[in-house]
Structure formats: C-alpha cells, structure tokens
Coordinates of C-alpha atoms in Angstrom, one line a residue:
X9 CA 0.0 0.0 0.0
X10 CA 1.2 3.5 -0.8
X11 CA 1.1 6.2 1.6
X12 CA -2.3 7.9 1.5
X13 CA -2.3 11.8 1.2
X14 CA -4.9 14.5 1.3
X15 CA -6.0 16.1 -1.9
X16 CA -4.0 19.3 -2.7
X17 CA -6.9 21.5 -1.7
X18 CA -7.6 19.6 1.5
X19 CA -3.9 19.6 2.4
X20 CA -3.7 23.4 1.9
X21 CA -6.8 24.0 4.0
X22 CA -5.6 21.6 6.8
X23 CA -2.1 23.1 6.9
X24 CA -3.5 26.6 7.0
X25 CA -5.9 25.9 9.9
X26 CA -3.6 23.8 11.9
X27 CA 0.0 24.6 11.5
X28 CA 0.2 27.6 9.1
X29 CA -0.6 30.3 11.6
X30 CA 1.9 29.0 14.2
X31 CA 5.4 30.7 14.2
X32 CA 8.5 28.7 13.6
X33 CA 6.6 25.9 12.0
X34 CA 7.2 24.7 8.4
X35 CA 3.9 23.3 6.8
X36 CA 4.5 19.7 5.9
X37 CA 3.9 18.7 2.2
X38 CA 3.4 15.3 0.7
X39 CA 4.0 13.9 -2.7
X40 CA 4.2 10.6 -4.5
X41 CA 7.5 11.7 -6.0
X42 CA 10.5 9.8 -4.3
X43 CA 12.0 11.8 -1.5
X44 CA 15.7 12.5 -1.0
X45 CA 17.6 10.3 1.3
X46 CA 16.7 10.8 5.0
X47 CA 17.9 9.2 8.2
X48 CA 14.2 8.8 9.2
X49 CA 12.0 5.8 8.7
X50 CA 9.2 8.0 7.7
X51 CA 8.9 11.8 7.1
X52 CA 6.0 12.3 9.4
X53 CA 3.6 10.5 11.8
X54 CA 0.2 12.0 12.2
X55 CA -2.1 11.3 15.1
X56 CA -5.6 12.5 16.2
X57 CA -5.4 15.9 17.9
X58 CA -8.2 18.3 18.7
X59 CA -7.9 18.2 22.5
X60 CA -5.7 20.7 24.5
X61 CA -3.5 18.7 26.9
X62 CA -1.6 21.9 27.7
X63 CA 1.9 23.1 26.8
X64 CA 4.3 20.2 26.7
X65 CA 6.2 21.5 29.7
X66 CA 6.7 19.8 33.1
X67 CA 4.5 22.5 34.8
X68 CA 1.9 23.2 32.3
X69 CA 0.8 19.9 30.8
X70 CA -2.5 18.1 31.5
X71 CA -2.0 15.4 34.1
X72 CA -3.6 12.7 32.0
X73 CA -1.6 10.3 29.9
X74 CA -1.7 12.1 26.6
X75 CA -0.5 15.4 28.2
X76 CA 2.3 13.7 30.1
X77 CA 3.4 11.8 26.9
X78 CA 3.6 14.9 24.8
X79 CA 5.6 16.6 27.5
X80 CA 8.1 13.6 27.6
X81 CA 8.7 13.8 23.9
X82 CA 10.2 17.2 24.6
X83 CA 11.9 16.6 28.1
X84 CA 14.2 13.7 28.6
X85 CA 14.6 11.5 31.7
X86 CA 17.5 9.4 32.8
X87 CA 16.0 6.1 31.8
X88 CA 13.2 4.8 29.6
X89 CA 11.2 1.4 29.6
X90 CA 11.0 -1.0 26.8
X91 CA 9.3 -4.5 26.6
X92 CA 11.7 -6.0 29.2
X93 CA 12.7 -3.3 31.7
X94 CA 14.6 -0.1 32.2
X95 CA 16.9 1.1 29.4
X96 CA 19.1 4.1 28.9
X97 CA 17.7 7.4 27.8
X98 CA 19.9 10.4 28.9
X99 CA 21.9 8.1 31.1
X100 CA 24.0 5.6 29.4
X101 CA 24.6 3.5 32.4
X102 CA 23.6 3.2 36.1
X103 CA 24.5 1.3 39.1
X104 CA 23.0 0.7 42.6
X105 CA 24.8 0.3 45.9
X106 CA 22.3 0.2 48.8
X107 CA 20.6 3.6 48.8
X108 CA 23.0 5.0 46.3
X109 CA 22.0 5.2 42.7
X110 CA 24.7 6.4 40.3
X111 CA 24.0 7.6 36.8
X112 CA 26.4 8.3 34.1
X113 CA 25.1 10.7 31.3
X114 CA 25.9 10.4 27.6
X115 CA 28.8 12.7 27.1
X116 CA 27.1 14.4 24.1
X117 CA 23.8 15.0 25.9
X118 CA 22.4 18.5 25.3
X119 CA 19.4 20.7 25.6
X120 CA 17.5 21.7 22.5
X121 CA 19.2 25.2 22.5
X122 CA 22.5 23.2 22.2
X123 CA 23.6 23.9 25.7
X124 CA 25.4 20.8 27.1
X125 CA 23.4 18.8 29.6
X126 CA 25.5 17.9 32.6
X127 CA 25.1 16.4 36.1
X128 CA 24.7 19.9 37.4
X129 CA 21.5 20.2 35.5
X130 CA 20.3 16.9 37.2
X131 CA 21.2 18.1 40.6
X132 CA 19.5 21.5 39.9
X133 CA 16.4 19.6 38.8
X134 CA 16.3 17.6 41.9
X135 CA 16.4 20.7 44.1
X136 CA 14.0 22.6 41.9
X137 CA 11.4 19.8 42.0
X138 CA 11.6 19.6 45.7
X139 CA 10.7 23.3 45.9
X140 CA 8.3 23.3 42.9
X141 CA 6.8 19.8 42.3
X142 CA 6.0 19.3 38.6
X143 CA 2.6 17.9 37.3
X144 CA 4.0 14.5 36.6
X145 CA 6.0 13.7 39.8
X146 CA 7.8 10.6 40.6
X147 CA 10.0 12.0 43.3
X148 CA 7.2 12.8 46.0
X149 CA 6.8 16.0 47.9
X150 CA 7.6 17.4 51.3
X151 CA 8.7 15.0 53.9
X152 CA 8.0 12.1 51.4
X153 CA 10.6 13.4 48.9
X154 CA 12.5 10.5 47.6
X155 CA 15.9 12.0 47.5
X156 CA 17.9 12.5 50.7
X157 CA 21.0 14.0 49.0
X158 CA 23.2 13.8 45.9
X159 CA 26.8 13.9 45.0
X160 CA 28.1 15.3 41.6
X161 CA 31.1 13.3 40.8
X162 CA 32.0 14.9 37.5
X163 CA 30.5 16.7 34.6
X164 CA 28.6 13.4 33.5
X165 CA 28.1 11.5 36.7
X166 CA 25.8 12.0 39.7
X167 CA 25.1 9.7 42.7
X168 CA 21.6 10.2 44.1
X169 CA 21.1 8.9 47.6
X170 CA 17.6 8.1 48.7
X171 CA 16.3 8.0 52.3
X172 CA 14.7 4.5 51.8
X173 CA 15.1 2.3 48.8
X174 CA 12.1 0.4 47.5
X175 CA 11.2 -1.9 44.6
X176 CA 10.4 1.1 42.5
X177 CA 13.1 3.4 43.3
X178 CA 15.1 3.0 40.1
X179 CA 12.0 3.5 38.1
X180 CA 11.1 6.7 40.1
X181 CA 14.7 8.2 39.7
X182 CA 14.8 7.2 36.0
X183 CA 11.6 8.9 35.1
X184 CA 11.8 12.5 36.3
X185 CA 12.6 14.9 33.4
X186 CA 15.6 17.1 33.4
X187 CA 15.3 20.9 33.4
X188 CA 18.0 23.2 31.9
X189 CA 19.4 25.0 34.8
X190 CA 20.5 28.1 32.7
X191 CA 16.8 28.7 32.0
X192 CA 14.9 27.7 35.2
X193 CA 17.3 28.9 37.9
X194 CA 15.8 32.4 37.6
X195 CA 12.2 31.4 37.3
X196 CA 10.3 31.6 40.6
X197 CA 6.8 30.8 39.4
X198 CA 7.1 27.7 37.1
X199 CA 3.4 27.1 37.2
X200 CA 2.7 30.2 35.0
X201 CA 6.1 30.7 33.2
X202 CA 5.9 31.0 29.4
X203 CA 8.9 33.1 28.8
X204 CA 12.1 32.3 26.9
X205 CA 13.1 28.7 26.9
X206 CA 9.9 27.4 28.6
X207 CA 9.7 24.6 26.0
X208 CA 13.5 24.0 25.7
X209 CA 13.9 20.3 26.8
X210 CA 16.4 17.6 26.5
X211 CA 14.3 15.0 24.7
X212 CA 14.5 13.5 21.2
X213 CA 11.9 15.9 19.7
X214 CA 11.4 19.6 20.0
X215 CA 8.0 21.2 20.2
X216 CA 7.7 23.3 17.0
X217 CA 4.0 24.0 17.1
X218 CA 1.4 24.1 19.8
X219 CA -2.1 25.7 19.6
X220 CA -4.2 25.0 22.6
X221 CA -7.3 26.4 20.9
X222 CA -7.4 23.7 18.3
X223 CA -5.5 21.0 20.2
X224 CA -2.7 20.9 17.6
X225 CA 0.8 20.0 18.3
X226 CA 3.9 19.5 16.2
X227 CA 7.2 17.8 17.4
X228 CA 10.3 17.8 15.2
X229 CA 13.3 15.4 15.6
X230 CA 16.1 17.1 17.6
X231 CA 19.3 16.9 15.5
X232 CA 21.5 17.0 18.7
X233 CA 19.7 14.0 20.4
X234 CA 22.3 11.8 22.0
X235 CA 20.9 8.3 22.2
X236 CA 19.8 6.6 18.8
X237 CA 17.9 7.9 15.9
X238 CA 14.4 9.1 15.7
X239 CA 12.0 7.1 13.5
X240 CA 10.2 10.2 12.1
X241 CA 11.2 13.8 11.3
X242 CA 7.8 15.0 12.6
X243 CA 5.0 13.9 14.9
X244 CA 1.9 15.9 14.4
X245 CA -1.4 15.8 16.4
X246 CA -4.0 17.2 14.0
X247 CA -7.7 18.0 14.7
X248 CA -10.0 15.6 12.8
X249 CA -13.8 15.5 12.9
X250 CA -14.0 11.7 12.3
X251 CA -10.8 9.8 13.3
X252 CA -11.9 6.6 11.4
X253 CA -12.6 8.5 8.3
X254 CA -9.2 10.4 8.7
X255 CA -7.4 7.1 8.9
X256 CA -9.2 5.8 5.9
X257 CA -8.1 8.9 3.9
X258 CA -4.5 8.6 5.2
X259 CA -4.7 11.8 7.2
X260 CA -3.6 10.1 10.4
X261 CA -1.5 7.0 10.8
X262 CA -3.0 5.2 13.8
X263 CA -6.4 5.4 15.4
X264 CA -8.7 3.5 17.7
X265 CA -10.5 0.6 16.1
X266 CA -14.1 0.1 17.1
X267 CA -14.7 -3.5 18.1
X268 CA -17.7 -3.9 15.9
X269 CA -15.6 -3.0 12.8
X270 CA -12.7 -5.3 13.7
X271 CA -13.5 -8.0 11.0
X272 CA -13.8 -5.3 8.4
X273 CA -10.3 -3.8 9.0
X274 CA -8.3 -6.8 10.0
X275 CA -9.3 -8.5 6.7
X276 CA -6.7 -6.1 5.2
X277 CA -3.3 -7.8 5.5
X278 CA -1.5 -4.4 5.8
X279 CA -3.4 -3.4 9.0
X280 CA -2.0 -4.5 12.3
X281 CA -3.4 -4.0 15.9
X282 CA -2.1 -2.8 19.2
X283 CA -4.3 -4.4 21.8
X284 CA -4.7 -2.7 25.2
X285 CA -6.4 -5.4 27.3
X286 CA -8.6 -4.0 30.1
X287 CA -6.4 -1.0 30.1
X288 CA -9.2 1.7 30.3
X289 CA -11.5 1.6 33.3
X290 CA -14.2 3.5 35.1
X291 CA -14.5 3.9 38.8
X292 CA -17.1 5.7 40.9
X293 CA -16.0 7.7 44.0
X294 CA -18.0 8.8 46.9
X295 CA -17.0 11.9 48.9
X296 CA -17.7 10.5 52.4
X297 CA -17.2 13.9 54.0
X298 CA -20.3 15.0 52.1
X299 CA -22.1 11.7 52.1
X300 CA -21.2 10.2 55.5
X301 CA -24.0 7.7 55.6
X302 CA -22.3 5.7 52.9
X303 CA -19.5 5.0 55.4
X304 CA -21.9 2.1 56.4
X305 CA -20.6 -0.9 54.5
X306 CA -24.1 -2.3 54.1
X307 CA -24.9 0.7 52.0
X308 CA -21.8 0.4 49.9
X309 CA -22.7 -3.3 49.2
X310 CA -26.1 -2.2 48.2
X311 CA -24.7 0.4 45.8
X312 CA -22.7 -2.3 44.1
X313 CA -25.9 -4.4 43.8
X314 CA -27.7 -1.5 42.2
X315 CA -25.2 -1.0 39.4
X316 CA -25.8 -3.0 36.2
X317 CA -22.1 -3.1 35.3
X318 CA -22.5 -5.7 32.6
X319 CA -24.7 -3.2 30.7
X320 CA -21.7 -0.9 30.6
X321 CA -19.6 -3.7 29.0
X322 CA -22.4 -4.7 26.5
X323 CA -23.9 -1.3 25.5
X324 CA -21.0 1.1 26.0
X325 CA -18.0 -1.1 25.3
X326 CA -19.8 -3.1 22.7
X327 CA -18.6 -6.3 24.5
X328 CA -14.9 -5.3 24.4
X329 CA -14.2 -5.5 28.2
X330 CA -15.1 -7.0 31.5
X331 CA -17.0 -6.1 34.6
X332 CA -14.5 -4.5 37.0
X333 CA -12.9 -6.4 39.7
X334 CA -14.0 -5.1 43.1
X335 CA -10.3 -5.4 44.0
X336 CA -9.5 -2.9 41.3
X337 CA -6.7 -4.7 39.5
X338 CA -8.3 -6.0 36.2
X339 CA -8.4 -9.6 35.2
X340 CA -5.6 -10.7 32.9
X341 CA -3.0 -8.8 35.1
X342 CA -0.2 -10.9 36.5
X343 CA -1.2 -9.3 39.8
X344 CA -4.9 -10.1 39.6
X345 CA -6.6 -11.9 42.6
X346 CA -9.4 -14.1 41.3
X347 CA -10.6 -14.7 45.0
X348 CA -11.9 -11.1 45.4
X349 CA -15.4 -10.6 46.5
X350 CA -18.0 -10.6 43.7
X351 CA -20.9 -8.2 43.6
X352 CA -23.5 -9.4 41.1
X353 CA -26.3 -7.0 39.8
X354 CA -29.3 -7.6 42.2
X355 CA -31.6 -4.6 42.0
X356 CA -34.2 -6.0 44.4
X357 CA -31.5 -6.5 47.1
X358 CA -30.2 -2.9 46.5
X359 CA -33.8 -1.6 46.9
X360 CA -34.4 -3.4 50.0
X361 CA -31.5 -1.6 51.6
X362 CA -31.5 1.9 49.9
X363 CA -35.2 2.4 49.2
X364 CA -37.2 4.7 51.4
X365 CA -34.2 6.4 52.9
X366 CA -34.6 9.6 50.8
X367 CA -31.1 9.7 49.5
X368 CA -30.4 12.4 46.9
X369 CA -26.9 12.7 45.3
X370 CA -25.2 14.5 42.4
X371 CA -23.1 12.3 40.1
X372 CA -20.2 14.3 38.5
X373 CA -18.9 13.0 35.2
X374 CA -17.3 14.0 32.0
X375 CA -19.3 15.3 29.2
X376 CA -17.8 12.8 26.6
X377 CA -20.2 10.4 25.0
X378 CA -19.1 7.2 26.7
X379 CA -18.8 8.9 30.2
X380 CA -22.3 10.2 29.8
X381 CA -23.6 6.8 28.7
X382 CA -21.9 5.1 31.7
X383 CA -23.2 7.8 34.0
X384 CA -26.8 7.2 32.8
X385 CA -26.6 3.4 33.5
X386 CA -25.4 4.2 37.0
X387 CA -28.1 6.8 37.5
X388 CA -30.8 4.4 36.3
X389 CA -29.6 1.6 38.7
X390 CA -29.4 3.9 41.7
X391 CA -32.7 5.6 40.9
X392 CA -34.4 2.2 40.7
X393 CA -32.9 1.4 44.1
X394 CA -34.4 4.5 45.6
X395 CA -31.5 7.0 45.3
X396 CA -32.3 10.2 43.5
X397 CA -29.4 11.1 41.2
X398 CA -28.6 14.2 39.3
X399 CA -26.0 13.9 36.7
X400 CA -23.5 16.9 36.4
X401 CA -21.5 16.7 33.1
X402 CA -18.4 18.9 32.8
X403 CA -15.5 18.8 30.4
X404 CA -12.8 16.4 31.4
X405 CA -10.4 18.9 32.9
X406 CA -13.1 20.6 34.9
X407 CA -14.3 17.2 36.3
X408 CA -10.8 16.3 37.2
X409 CA -10.2 19.6 39.0
X410 CA -13.4 19.1 41.0
X411 CA -12.5 15.6 42.0
X412 CA -9.0 16.7 43.0
X413 CA -10.5 19.5 45.1
X414 CA -13.0 17.2 46.7
X415 CA -15.8 19.2 45.1
X416 CA -18.4 16.4 44.5
X417 CA -20.7 13.9 46.2
X418 CA -20.5 11.0 43.7
X419 CA -18.0 11.2 40.8
X420 CA -17.4 8.9 37.7
X421 CA -13.8 8.9 36.6
X422 CA -12.5 7.0 33.5
X423 CA -8.8 6.7 32.7
X424 CA -6.2 4.5 31.1
X425 CA -3.3 2.7 32.8
X426 CA -5.2 0.0 34.6
X427 CA -3.0 -2.5 32.9
X428 CA 0.1 -1.2 34.2
X429 CA 2.5 -3.7 35.7
X430 CA 3.2 -3.7 38.5
X431 CA 0.0 -2.0 39.6
X432 CA 1.7 0.7 41.7
X433 CA -1.4 2.8 41.4
X434 CA -2.9 0.6 44.2
X435 CA -0.7 2.6 46.6
X436 CA -1.8 6.0 45.3
X437 CA -5.4 5.0 45.5
X438 CA -5.6 3.1 48.8
X439 CA -2.7 4.2 51.0
X440 CA -3.7 7.1 53.3
X441 CA -0.1 8.2 53.0
X442 CA -0.1 8.4 49.2
X443 CA -3.5 9.2 47.9
X444 CA -4.2 12.9 47.0
X445 CA -0.4 13.5 46.6
X446 CA -0.7 13.8 42.8
X447 CA -3.2 15.1 40.4
X448 CA -3.7 12.3 37.9
X449 CA -6.7 9.9 38.1
X450 CA -4.5 7.3 39.8
X451 CA -4.3 9.5 42.9
X452 CA -8.1 10.0 43.1
X453 CA -8.8 7.9 46.2
X454 CA -11.8 8.0 48.6
X455 CA -12.2 11.2 50.4
X456 CA -13.2 10.7 54.1
X457 CA -12.3 7.1 54.2
X458 CA -9.3 5.6 56.0
X459 CA -8.1 2.1 56.6
X460 CA -4.9 1.3 58.5
X461 CA -4.7 -2.3 57.2
X462 CA -5.1 -1.2 53.6
X463 CA -2.5 1.5 54.0
X464 CA -0.1 -1.0 55.5
X465 CA -0.4 -3.5 52.6
X466 CA -0.2 -0.6 50.0
X467 CA 3.0 0.5 51.6
X468 CA 4.5 -2.8 52.2
X469 CA 4.5 -3.8 48.5
X470 CA 6.9 -1.0 47.8
X471 CA 9.7 -2.6 49.8
X472 CA 9.2 -6.1 48.6
X473 CA 11.8 -7.0 45.8
X474 CA 10.9 -10.7 45.5
X475 CA 8.4 -10.9 42.7
X476 CA 6.2 -13.6 44.1
X477 CA 6.1 -12.1 47.4
X478 CA 5.1 -8.8 46.0
X479 CA 2.4 -10.3 43.9
X480 CA 1.0 -11.8 47.2
X481 CA 1.0 -8.5 48.9
X482 CA -0.9 -6.9 46.0
X483 CA -3.4 -9.7 46.0
X484 CA -3.9 -9.4 49.8
X485 CA -4.7 -5.7 49.2
X486 CA -7.1 -6.4 46.4
X487 CA -9.0 -8.8 48.6
X488 CA -9.3 -6.3 51.3
X489 CA -10.4 -3.6 48.9
X490 CA -13.0 -5.9 47.5
X491 CA -14.3 -6.5 51.1
X492 CA -14.3 -3.0 52.3
X493 CA -15.4 -1.1 49.0
X494 CA -13.7 2.3 49.5
X495 CA -14.7 3.0 45.8
X496 CA -16.6 1.2 43.1
X497 CA -15.0 -0.4 40.1
X498 CA -17.5 -0.2 37.2
X499 CA -15.9 -1.9 34.2
X500 CA -12.7 -2.2 32.2
X501 CA -12.5 -1.8 28.5
X502 CA -10.1 -3.4 26.0
X503 CA -9.2 -1.1 23.3
X504 CA -7.4 -1.5 20.0
X505 CA -5.4 0.8 17.9
X506 CA -4.8 0.0 14.2
X507 CA -2.1 1.1 11.8
X508 CA -0.8 0.3 8.3
X509 CA 2.3 -1.9 8.6
X510 CA 3.6 -1.0 5.2
X511 CA 3.9 2.7 6.2
X512 CA 5.2 2.5 9.7
X513 CA 5.5 -0.6 12.0
X514 CA 7.3 0.7 15.0
X515 CA 4.4 1.1 17.5
X516 CA 5.3 -0.7 20.7
X517 CA 4.0 -1.3 24.3
X518 CA 6.4 -1.4 27.3
X519 CA 6.4 -4.1 30.0
X520 CA 4.6 -1.5 32.3
X521 CA 2.3 0.5 30.0
X522 CA 0.1 -0.6 27.1
X523 CA -0.5 2.8 25.3
X524 CA 1.8 2.6 22.3
X525 CA 1.0 6.0 21.1
X526 CA 2.1 7.4 24.3
X527 CA 5.4 5.6 24.3
X528 CA 8.6 7.6 23.4
X529 CA 10.2 4.4 21.9
X530 CA 7.3 4.1 19.4
X531 CA 9.0 7.2 17.7
X532 CA 12.5 5.8 17.7
X533 CA 14.3 3.6 15.1
X534 CA 14.9 0.3 16.8

C-alpha cells in the first residue's frame, strides 16, 4: 500500500488551519515523488489531535496520559522502559549500591538550545522539583521526597542517595525529566512561566508548534539527540472530525478501532493492531465527607448491587471489556486476585437496603459520549434502588479539577493505565499516606475514608523485591479492597489501535504500559 495523502486543496486548508498560523513551523507537504535520502524511517507520523492537553512542559501539561506523553517527547529523563525493563535514555549507564543510585550521562547529551546537559542540571532539577513539584511527579513531595542528597562526581556522573530504597526506586529516579538550569534557575513561578526557553527540553523531539485552541501539536526530531535515531522527522497531532474517516483517507497514521468493525479492518493484511487489554476503566468515587451515611458498609454493598455493570460492557464497550474487579486490578493482570469478592447485579437486594431512605446525590462526570452513557446506566440503577441522582456533566479537565479539590458527592472517573505492571497505582489510590499527593486519576482515592490495614499493605508492597512475594501483597490488598469497598469499580474496556504496517511498523508497548501512541520508543528507530 502506498502512503495515502490529502488532496492538494484539503492539504492546503488543513495546513493553513492547523500549522500555518503557528510561528516557527514549516507546513509539511506530501508527494508521490520519491524523496531525498533521509535518516528517518518516515517523514511524518500524524495522530488525532483536537484536545488541548496543555503546553508540553513539566509544569503546564495536563496530568492525564496524553498530556504527560507529549511533555516527555520534549523533556528527557535518565531512563526509559522497553518491553523488558529499564533502558538508557539520557543516562548511558547506572549502578545501585544500597541507597546510592549512580547515573552516568551520555557525554554528548544536550538541551535543545544546544547547551550541554551535565550532572549539574540533574542536581539542579532535583532541588527545583523539591521546591516546585511538577505535574508528573515521581519524586514525591515534602517529607516524602524520595531524595535525601546527591553527589556530583564529575560533569557526567551523579550519585543520588535516597532515604529509603524500594522496589520502584530505580523507576522513580529514572523517570523524572531534566530541566535546563540556565533557563529555570531564575524562574520563581514555574506554574505560569511561558517566557524564553519554557519549551526547551532535552528529549528526542522539540516542540515546533502548539495551539491549545485547536488541540494541535507538532514535534520535530532534535538533531542533537544523544541516544539513537528518531524514526520520524515530525510527529503531528491534527484535529480531525472523524478519526476513522481520517485514517481511511491517510490523514492520520494510527487510530482506535471500534470493536464492531474489527473484522472489516483486519481483513486487510496491511493493517495490524495494538491491543490494550482491560487498560481503560471506570470507577465511581463517593466523597464520604459530604455523604457520610455511605461509610456504612451495608450501604456500599447495596450500591454495588444496584449497578448494572454488565450493561456498561455490553452497551457502551460493545462487548470489548469485562465487569470490573472489586479489588481494582483487572483480570488478565499478573497481579490479579481471582478470589476477590463478587458483587452481582441485584436490583431487588439494592432496593431493600436503599429504598425509602430519601437519599439524593449529584453524580459528577465528564461530558464525553461514553462517560455520559456510563453515568446514565449508573443513574438508572441507583434511581431504581431508591436513590435520586442528578448527573452533572463537565469537560474532562473541569471534572478532574473538581475531583482533586473534593468538590463532588459521587463522581465517575474514567482513565487508562489500569493494565500497568506492577499496579503501583494501588498505593496512590488506597494508602492514606499516598492518595491525593498527585493530580492524575491514579491518585483520586476515597475522600473521608481511611483504613490502616489497607495502608499497611499498600505501603509494604513497595519494599518487597521478591516478585512472588510482591504479587502476594498486592493480592492481599485487592481482597481487602473488595471486602471494604472504598470505591466502586465499574468496568474495564479493552481497546485497540490500528495502523498500516507497510507505512510504519514501529508502534510498541512497554512491559509496564500498554499505550503505544504515548510511548517515546514508538517514535524511535529500533
């Protein structure tokens, strides 16, 4: 199959609307004429845009996966993950001695303004993040800050000493992104800074265009990148009204595949799939400070009985998913506990407990189609059980802000990353020491609910380096969560992305994360 291109008129219109008005951005062109020799596998990779995930900067990006992924294209970290484990990114090697983690940078590492990147920049970043925590924060905050101190050995070597090493310490130290000291050392309000150099990172791609109003982004391969070769010269996120039609026309190179069209598309031998099994999920939160009656476990059990969660799988997910595990970790995970408590749909039992009590709640949700559809199913079940429900639908960012602020009674939250291995989100959801310390959906635990045993298990798994023993701790935690019901797991959705293998076949998942489009290695030649 040849690369599909827009018609000249459509291409001109698209370029004018999306990239033409943005400074410093060359409008990409396409032709069937053979191109000059290039170090890249393909000239451009185009993906669906249209949503503003914030400027791709550690302090301004949206906390959800797509926002973080765009930021990490621009800003480099010490390590990256592939299918097997941690791999070099800005650090060419590392060693561990007790609580000391020593990283040696590539000698030719540089920022995108061509300033050399040194161990002093890493040290500066550690100090700066302690004072000004970024949106995506693997280092902790305050008294829980991971780093005790550091020692700069030479221009390219730094030893980071942690207060307490855990099973995830290397991953946490390897994933924070490095700031250029020469730009940020004079910035005292990073949460609003958009001055000179605010998008100068150390990653494999520079941000050459960003328009929040249209949700458009362009990233261009950085010539000074120190570790391997980029697979494409440009990554573009372009607004499209119909992603499936845009894929058919060759306007974007990868898109979600509706499960009911799978046979139609997979009959084409040039199309391949990336499966993300049970990776997207919905949970319902109760703010127990506003709804204290529901601290009664009998009421929470009745709420589960009122929810027709199979209807979500059948009617919203079109069968591509599973009813959620009450222990939170989805089936199919290496860490899944198949002994968790089951809560079948039983409307009569729910009504026997909830009916006649006069409960009236507001259910906060996103205004996207699927979220509204799930919210209506939950509303119908609770209403039938005797709970009056008003659905409040807001855009996703506003919904997330309200949840993080605790400004809700009941809230429906959908997000990806449920298939992450290991499921470290269990700590940030269920440990009273960790929940609410971040802004992503994985930190949105139950407000007004505490459980010492749950916290102890969630904390203990961090320190267990034996794989089987750590699985056991996670599974004990899942069982307890299913028994106590601090929150309600609705359903998990398996999603699929499709792409043409004869144009680009580099999309990949990591051992820890299934979203190939959000993986930096998907855009690198391997």
